[in-house]
Short mmCIF file of C-alpha atoms in Angstrom, two decimals:
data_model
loop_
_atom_site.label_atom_id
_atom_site.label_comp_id
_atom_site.label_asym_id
_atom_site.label_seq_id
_atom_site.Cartn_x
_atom_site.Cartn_y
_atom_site.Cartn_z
CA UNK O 1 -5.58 -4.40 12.06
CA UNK O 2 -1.81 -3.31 12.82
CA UNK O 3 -2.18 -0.61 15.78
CA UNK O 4 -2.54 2.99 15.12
CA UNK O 5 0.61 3.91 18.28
CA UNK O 6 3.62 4.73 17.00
CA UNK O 7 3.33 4.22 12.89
CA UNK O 8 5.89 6.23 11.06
CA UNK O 9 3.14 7.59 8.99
CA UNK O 10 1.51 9.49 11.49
CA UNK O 11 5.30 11.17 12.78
CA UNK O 12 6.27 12.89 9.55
CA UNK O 13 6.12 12.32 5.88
CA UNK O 14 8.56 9.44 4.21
CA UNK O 15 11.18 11.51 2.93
CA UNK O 16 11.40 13.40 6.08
CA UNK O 17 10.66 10.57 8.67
CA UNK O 18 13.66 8.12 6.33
CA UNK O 19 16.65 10.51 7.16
CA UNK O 20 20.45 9.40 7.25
CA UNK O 21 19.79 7.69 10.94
CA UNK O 22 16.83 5.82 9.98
CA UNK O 23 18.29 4.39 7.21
CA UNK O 24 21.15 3.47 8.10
CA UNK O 25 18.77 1.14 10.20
CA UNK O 26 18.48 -0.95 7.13
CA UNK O 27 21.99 -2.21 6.71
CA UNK O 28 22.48 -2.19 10.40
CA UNK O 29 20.06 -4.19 11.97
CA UNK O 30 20.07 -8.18 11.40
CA UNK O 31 16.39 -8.21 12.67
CA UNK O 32 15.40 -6.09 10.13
CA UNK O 33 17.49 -6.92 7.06
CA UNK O 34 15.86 -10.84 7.95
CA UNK O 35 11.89 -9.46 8.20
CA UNK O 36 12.42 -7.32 5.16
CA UNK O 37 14.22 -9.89 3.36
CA UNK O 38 11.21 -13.06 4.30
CA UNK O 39 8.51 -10.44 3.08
CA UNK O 40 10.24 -9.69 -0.30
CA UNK O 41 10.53 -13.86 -0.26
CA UNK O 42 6.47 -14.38 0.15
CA UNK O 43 5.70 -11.12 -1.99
CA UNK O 44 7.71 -12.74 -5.08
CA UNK O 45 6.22 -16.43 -4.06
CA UNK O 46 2.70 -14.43 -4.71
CA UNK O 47 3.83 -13.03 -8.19
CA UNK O 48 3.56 -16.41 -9.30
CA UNK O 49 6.47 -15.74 -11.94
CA UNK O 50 7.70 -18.63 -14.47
CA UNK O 51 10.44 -20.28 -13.16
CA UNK O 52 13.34 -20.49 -14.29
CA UNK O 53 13.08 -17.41 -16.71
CA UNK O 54 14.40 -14.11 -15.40
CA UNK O 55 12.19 -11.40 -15.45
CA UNK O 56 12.19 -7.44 -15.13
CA UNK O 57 10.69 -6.37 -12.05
CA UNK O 58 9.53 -3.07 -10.53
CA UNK O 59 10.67 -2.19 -6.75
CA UNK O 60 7.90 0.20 -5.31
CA UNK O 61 9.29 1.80 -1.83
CA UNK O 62 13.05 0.01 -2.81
CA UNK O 63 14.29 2.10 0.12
CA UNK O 64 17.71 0.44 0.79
CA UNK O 65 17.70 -1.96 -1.57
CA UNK O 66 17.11 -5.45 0.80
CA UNK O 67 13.98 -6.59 -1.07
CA UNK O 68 16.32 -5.40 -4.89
CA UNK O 69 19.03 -7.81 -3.45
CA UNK O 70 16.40 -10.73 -2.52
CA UNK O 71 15.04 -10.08 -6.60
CA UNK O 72 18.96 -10.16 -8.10
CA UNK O 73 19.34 -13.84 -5.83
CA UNK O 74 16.32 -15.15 -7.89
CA UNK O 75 17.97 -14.45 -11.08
CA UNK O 76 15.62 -10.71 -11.92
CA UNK O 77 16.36 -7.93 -13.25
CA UNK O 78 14.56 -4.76 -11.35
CA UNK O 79 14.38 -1.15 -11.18
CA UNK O 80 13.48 0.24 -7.51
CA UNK O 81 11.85 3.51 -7.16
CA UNK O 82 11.88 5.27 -3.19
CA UNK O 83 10.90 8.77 -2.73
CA UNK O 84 13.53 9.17 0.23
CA UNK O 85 17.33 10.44 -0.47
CA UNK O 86 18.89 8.53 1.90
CA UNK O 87 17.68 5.20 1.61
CA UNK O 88 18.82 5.32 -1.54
CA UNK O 89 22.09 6.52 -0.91
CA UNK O 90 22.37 3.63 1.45
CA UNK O 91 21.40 1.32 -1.55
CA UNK O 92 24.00 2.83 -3.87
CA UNK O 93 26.72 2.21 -0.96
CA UNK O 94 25.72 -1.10 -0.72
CA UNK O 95 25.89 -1.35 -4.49
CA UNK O 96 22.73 -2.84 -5.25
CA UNK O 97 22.34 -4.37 -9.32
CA UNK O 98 19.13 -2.49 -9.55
CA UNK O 99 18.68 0.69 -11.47
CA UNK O 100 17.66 3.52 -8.57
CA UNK O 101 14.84 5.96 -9.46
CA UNK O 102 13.84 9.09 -6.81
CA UNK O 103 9.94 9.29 -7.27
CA UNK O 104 6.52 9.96 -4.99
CA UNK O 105 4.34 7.52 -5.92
CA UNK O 106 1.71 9.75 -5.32
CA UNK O 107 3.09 11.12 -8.57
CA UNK O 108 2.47 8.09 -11.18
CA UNK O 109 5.26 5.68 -12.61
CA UNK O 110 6.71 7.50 -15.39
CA UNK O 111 7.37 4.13 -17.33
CA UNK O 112 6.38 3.35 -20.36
CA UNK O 113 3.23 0.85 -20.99
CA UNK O 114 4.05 -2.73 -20.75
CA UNK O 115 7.77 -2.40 -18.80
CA UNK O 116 7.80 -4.49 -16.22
CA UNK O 117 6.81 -8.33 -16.11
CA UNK O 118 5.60 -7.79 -12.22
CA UNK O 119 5.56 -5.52 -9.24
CA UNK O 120 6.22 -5.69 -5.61
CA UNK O 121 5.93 -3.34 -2.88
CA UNK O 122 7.22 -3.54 0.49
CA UNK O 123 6.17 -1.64 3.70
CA UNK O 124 5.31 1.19 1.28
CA UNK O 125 1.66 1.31 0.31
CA UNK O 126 0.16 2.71 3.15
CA UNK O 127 2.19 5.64 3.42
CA UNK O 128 -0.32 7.13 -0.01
CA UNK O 129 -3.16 7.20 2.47
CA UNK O 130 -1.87 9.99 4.73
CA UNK O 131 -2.43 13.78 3.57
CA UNK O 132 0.95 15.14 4.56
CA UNK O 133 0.23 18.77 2.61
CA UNK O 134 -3.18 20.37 1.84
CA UNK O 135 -2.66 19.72 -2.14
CA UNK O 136 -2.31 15.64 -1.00
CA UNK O 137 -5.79 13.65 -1.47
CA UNK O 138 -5.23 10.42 -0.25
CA UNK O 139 -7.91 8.86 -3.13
CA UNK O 140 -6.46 11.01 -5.67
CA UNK O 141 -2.97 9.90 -5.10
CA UNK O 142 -3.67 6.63 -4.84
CA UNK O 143 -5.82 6.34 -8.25
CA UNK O 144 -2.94 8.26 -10.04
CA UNK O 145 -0.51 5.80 -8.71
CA UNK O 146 -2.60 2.50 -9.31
CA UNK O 147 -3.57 3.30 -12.44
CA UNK O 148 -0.12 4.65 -14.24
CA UNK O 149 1.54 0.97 -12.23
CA UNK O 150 -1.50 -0.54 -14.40
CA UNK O 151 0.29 0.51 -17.74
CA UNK O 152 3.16 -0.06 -17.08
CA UNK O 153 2.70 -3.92 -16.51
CA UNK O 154 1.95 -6.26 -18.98
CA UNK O 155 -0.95 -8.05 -19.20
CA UNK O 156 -1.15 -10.93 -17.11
CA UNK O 157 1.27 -9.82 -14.40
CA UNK O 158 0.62 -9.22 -11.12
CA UNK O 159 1.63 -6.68 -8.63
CA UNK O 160 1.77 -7.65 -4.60
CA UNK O 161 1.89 -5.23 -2.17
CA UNK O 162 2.55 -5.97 1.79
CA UNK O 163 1.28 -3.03 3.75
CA UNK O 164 0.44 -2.01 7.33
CA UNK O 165 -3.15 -0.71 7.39
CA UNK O 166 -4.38 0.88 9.99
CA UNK O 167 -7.96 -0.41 9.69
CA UNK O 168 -10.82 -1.42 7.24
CA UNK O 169 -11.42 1.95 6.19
CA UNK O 170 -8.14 2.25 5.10
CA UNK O 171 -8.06 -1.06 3.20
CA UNK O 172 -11.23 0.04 1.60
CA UNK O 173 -9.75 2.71 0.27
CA UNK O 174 -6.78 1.26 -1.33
CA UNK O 175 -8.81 -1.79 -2.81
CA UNK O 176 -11.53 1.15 -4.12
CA UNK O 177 -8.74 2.97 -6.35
CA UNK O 178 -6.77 -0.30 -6.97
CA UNK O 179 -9.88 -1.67 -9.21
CA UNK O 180 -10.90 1.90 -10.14
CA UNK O 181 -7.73 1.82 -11.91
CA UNK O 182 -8.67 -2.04 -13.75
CA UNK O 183 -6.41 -4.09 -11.25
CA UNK O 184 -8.41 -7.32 -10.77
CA UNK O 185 -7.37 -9.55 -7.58
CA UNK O 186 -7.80 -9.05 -3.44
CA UNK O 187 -6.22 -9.26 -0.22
CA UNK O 188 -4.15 -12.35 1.01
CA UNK O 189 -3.57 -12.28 4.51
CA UNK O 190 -0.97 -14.93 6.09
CA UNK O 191 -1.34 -16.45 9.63
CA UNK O 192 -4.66 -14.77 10.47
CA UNK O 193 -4.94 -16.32 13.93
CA UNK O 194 -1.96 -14.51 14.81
CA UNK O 195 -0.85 -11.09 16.27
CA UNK O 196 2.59 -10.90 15.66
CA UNK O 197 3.27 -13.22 12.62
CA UNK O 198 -0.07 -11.59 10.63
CA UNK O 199 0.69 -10.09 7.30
CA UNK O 200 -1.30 -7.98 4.38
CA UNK O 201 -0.17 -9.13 1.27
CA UNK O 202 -2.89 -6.77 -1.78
CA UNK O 203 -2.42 -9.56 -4.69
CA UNK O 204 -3.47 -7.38 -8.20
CA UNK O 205 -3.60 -8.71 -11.49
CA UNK O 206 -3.08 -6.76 -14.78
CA UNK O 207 -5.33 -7.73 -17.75
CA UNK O 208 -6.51 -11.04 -16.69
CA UNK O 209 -8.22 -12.15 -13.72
CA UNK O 210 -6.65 -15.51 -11.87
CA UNK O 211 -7.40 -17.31 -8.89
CA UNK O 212 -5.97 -15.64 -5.64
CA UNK O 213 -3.72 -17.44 -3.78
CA UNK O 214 -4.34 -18.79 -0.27
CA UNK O 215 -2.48 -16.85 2.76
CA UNK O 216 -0.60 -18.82 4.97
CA UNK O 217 -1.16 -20.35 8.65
CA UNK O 218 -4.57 -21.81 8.09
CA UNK O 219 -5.53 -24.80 10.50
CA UNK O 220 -8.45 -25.96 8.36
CA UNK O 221 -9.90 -25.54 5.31
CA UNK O 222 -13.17 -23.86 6.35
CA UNK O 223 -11.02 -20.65 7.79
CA UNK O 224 -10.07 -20.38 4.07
CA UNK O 225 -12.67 -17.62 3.25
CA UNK O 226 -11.69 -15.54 5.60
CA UNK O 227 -8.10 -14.96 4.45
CA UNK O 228 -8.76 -14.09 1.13
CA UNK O 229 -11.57 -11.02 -0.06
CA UNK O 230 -11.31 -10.69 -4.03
CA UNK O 231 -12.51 -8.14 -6.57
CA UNK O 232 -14.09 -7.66 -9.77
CA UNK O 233 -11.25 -7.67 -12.73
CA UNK O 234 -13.78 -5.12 -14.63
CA UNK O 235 -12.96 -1.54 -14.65
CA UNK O 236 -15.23 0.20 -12.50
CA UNK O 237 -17.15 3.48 -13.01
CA UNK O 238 -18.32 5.24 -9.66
CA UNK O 239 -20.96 8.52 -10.74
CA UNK O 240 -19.94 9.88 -7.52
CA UNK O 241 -16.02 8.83 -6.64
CA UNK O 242 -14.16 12.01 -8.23
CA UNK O 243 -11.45 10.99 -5.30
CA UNK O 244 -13.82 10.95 -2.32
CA UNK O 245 -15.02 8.24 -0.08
CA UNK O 246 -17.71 6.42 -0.80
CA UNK O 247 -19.39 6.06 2.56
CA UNK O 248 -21.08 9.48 3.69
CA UNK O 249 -22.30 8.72 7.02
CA UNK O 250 -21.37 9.15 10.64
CA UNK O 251 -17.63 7.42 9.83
CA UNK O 252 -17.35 9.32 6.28
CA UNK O 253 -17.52 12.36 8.83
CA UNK O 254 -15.15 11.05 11.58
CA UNK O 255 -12.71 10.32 8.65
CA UNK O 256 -12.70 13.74 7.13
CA UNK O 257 -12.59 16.06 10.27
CA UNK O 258 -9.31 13.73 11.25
CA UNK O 259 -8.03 14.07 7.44
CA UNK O 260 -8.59 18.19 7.67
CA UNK O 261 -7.12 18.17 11.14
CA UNK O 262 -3.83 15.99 9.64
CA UNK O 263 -3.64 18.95 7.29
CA UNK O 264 -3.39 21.38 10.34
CA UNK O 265 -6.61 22.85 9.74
CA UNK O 266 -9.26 24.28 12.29
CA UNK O 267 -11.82 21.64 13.14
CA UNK O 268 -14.69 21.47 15.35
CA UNK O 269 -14.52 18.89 17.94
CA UNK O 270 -15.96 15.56 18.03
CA UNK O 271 -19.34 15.18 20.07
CA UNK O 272 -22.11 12.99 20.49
CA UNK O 273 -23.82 14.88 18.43
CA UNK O 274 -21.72 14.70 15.19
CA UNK O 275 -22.75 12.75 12.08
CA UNK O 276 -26.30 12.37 13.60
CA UNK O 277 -28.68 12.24 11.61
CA UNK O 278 -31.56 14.83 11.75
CA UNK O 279 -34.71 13.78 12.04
CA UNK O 280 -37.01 14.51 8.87
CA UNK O 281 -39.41 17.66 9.13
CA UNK O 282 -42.88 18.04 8.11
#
């Protein structure tokens, strides 16, 4: 998993941490503008579109508009969405053909059902996981999110997301609300074997259920499996979920004391002690 030193997540929340200087980043530097614009590449190569038929496209995280101006190359029409001010001021100085929407994601889509042909997502996803005020819950947000993108797709499309996550906890949690909210699919991961060139890709398909694709950088066959974990296409019903984690042991514990303490509340600290379980009296 991608290291947990020095993510923007953890500095300040996305329309604070994406200020004028940051994003000015984005039109800047070559380095960047090239990664951003080879994930957009793979991230559309996943949507599995038809070819040679323009399609209308929704931009999750657009920020400066590099992964809108990859879409408008291939011939697609898209709308981008970005919660941060300036990124999207950069995009409208760089004149981007997309339409430009200011939205948390946290918040829902506010399209109508059936909109868009596809989704992608850039860089974006993992930034619902972090509780940057007390009224944010990370499950909640992420359900709301998953399952308004749900309907505004229409059936058959696909959505691809490339994220950062921090660990398996926090995939966990995004696949849990993903197919909470009826996404079918699972996670595609390109050149497994190695630490720099290792990507996320979360493949989810809308309505009907199709193979997932293979991730990149595999030296046999046999390593196949382990690149690719997919997911029921049935809407699930948890008795307990109600936007909490479903594990409630020793990590469950670990993972809400560091949520509370995110939130800058009071919290105990950690000993050997916590998330033990008690032995059973007679």
């Amino acid at each position: 998993m991608t290291s947990s030193c020095r993510r923007p997540e953890h500095s300040a929340p996305p329309d604070v941490y994406y200020n004028e200087v940051e994003a000015k980043k984005y039109s800047q530097n070559s380095r960047m503008i090239e990664i951003q614009t080879q994930m957009s590449e793979r991230a559309v190569e996943l949507l599995s579109l038809p070819e040679g038929q323009p399609c209308f496209l929704l931009d999750v995280g657009c920020g400066s508009g590099l992964s809108g101006d990859y879409l408008s190359e291939e011939g697609h029409y898209w709308v981008g969405v970005d919660i941060s001010t300036a990124m999207l001021d950069v995009a409208l100085d760089r004149e981007v053909e997309g339409d430009l929407l200011v939205g948390d994601m946290g918040h829902g889509m506010p399209f109508r059902a059936g909109t868009f042909d596809g989704c992608i997502s850039i860089s974006a996803l993992q930034w619902l996981c972090n509780a940057d005020k007390r009224t944010h819950s990370p499950p909640k947000r992420l359900y709301t999110f998953f399952s308004t993108l749900y309907s505004s797709l229409s059936r058959g499309s696909r959505a691809v997301f490339q994220l950062y996550p921090e660990n398996s906890e926090q995939l966990e949690l995004i696949t849990t609300q993903a197919m909470r909210a009826g996404f079918g699919g699972g996670m595609v991961v390109d050149y497994p074997n190695s630490t720099k060139a290792k990507k996320f890709f979360l493949c989810l398909f809308a309505g009907v259920t199709g193979a997932l694709p293979k991730g990149l950088g595999l030296e046999t066959s046999d390593r196949a499996v382990s690149n690719q974990v997919e997911y029921s296409g049935q809407r699930s019903r948890f008795k307990n979920m109600k936007g909490k984690s479903v594990k409630k042991g020793r990590d469950w514990i670990f993972e809400k004391k560091e949520r509370r303490r995110r939130q800058g509340r009071e919290v105990r600290a950690d000993t050997k002690y916590t998330g033990r379980q008690r032995k059973t009296h007679f």
